[in-house]
Amino acid sequence: MLNMMSKGRIPKKPLKQRPNENEPVSAERARKLILEHRAWDGMRILGHLDLSGASELYNLPENLTCESIDISDCPNLTNLPKGLHVTHWIELAGSGITGLGAGHGFVLRWRGVRVSDAIAFEAQSLTGQDILNIENVELRRVAIERLGYETFLQQVGGLIRDRDRDAGGERQLVYIPFEDDEALMVLKVICPSTKHTHILRVPPYMQSCHQAAAWIAGFTNPDDYNPLIEA
């Protein structure tokens, strides 16, 4: 080697061994390969594949196999790959998936709750009464989130706990009680600049609009919250 280097030659480094594409890979390594765009079609993954929060994820390799997969909060992933095989479930809350073909056969979850295609992809077809008729508390919460708090309130109404005024106009603290769950409570505020009404969920123990606005702003003591303008 000294003789080779003395003549100005540098020994070649051995090539890294290429991955055996027929061997299953760990879920941790699979995530790394997928996010680095080095995954291959037909990849087999051991266990649960967690891709949650990968905003840079646009696609998955075809014929991917895993036990379960979490693609929540992956807004740029708008399609599932051809030949995807999932043994248990797909978590898709906040992903870019807006629909799957009829008879897809996948078990779907939203924030950990098993949901139907209607709740996952066709929430606007639900009515407030449909949601009130859902006995499963966790599923009802997901359905309300999917329909939207504003639409849900418009359809089922609500009780006003408090009202006052800020720079945008009147604001209201509204709640909907449930016999088997904590009340749904929201603060309705109007943006002073756009005049758009915002519906913001707050904890059910709020007693006033000011307390709710302070909580939204991150204040535990509402007396410490004294903004010049509340948007």
XYZ file of C-alpha atoms in Angstrom, residues 6 17 42 44 48 53 55 61-62 68 101-102 104 118 124 141 154 171 184-185 187 189 194 197 215 222 225 230:
28
model
C 4.229 6.647 -3.147
C -23.275 -3.576 -0.306
C -42.171 -4.247 -3.329
C -41.637 -5.379 2.884
C -45.889 -0.621 12.010
C -45.968 14.493 10.120
C -45.028 17.084 5.077
C -43.418 2.808 -3.351
C -45.768 0.416 -5.112
C -50.137 -0.898 9.747
C -61.920 3.179 -4.511
C -65.006 1.184 -3.645
C -60.671 -1.048 -1.040
C -68.318 8.372 4.975
C -70.270 16.971 4.361
C -66.033 13.576 18.432
C -75.614 25.817 12.744
C -68.569 37.335 20.494
C -68.652 20.864 23.299
C -67.759 24.495 23.948
C -65.870 30.741 21.233
C -65.409 35.632 17.348
C -61.778 40.448 7.525
C -66.475 34.538 11.921
C -56.961 30.522 27.151
C -57.490 35.707 32.329
C -54.771 39.010 29.309
C -58.584 40.835 20.184
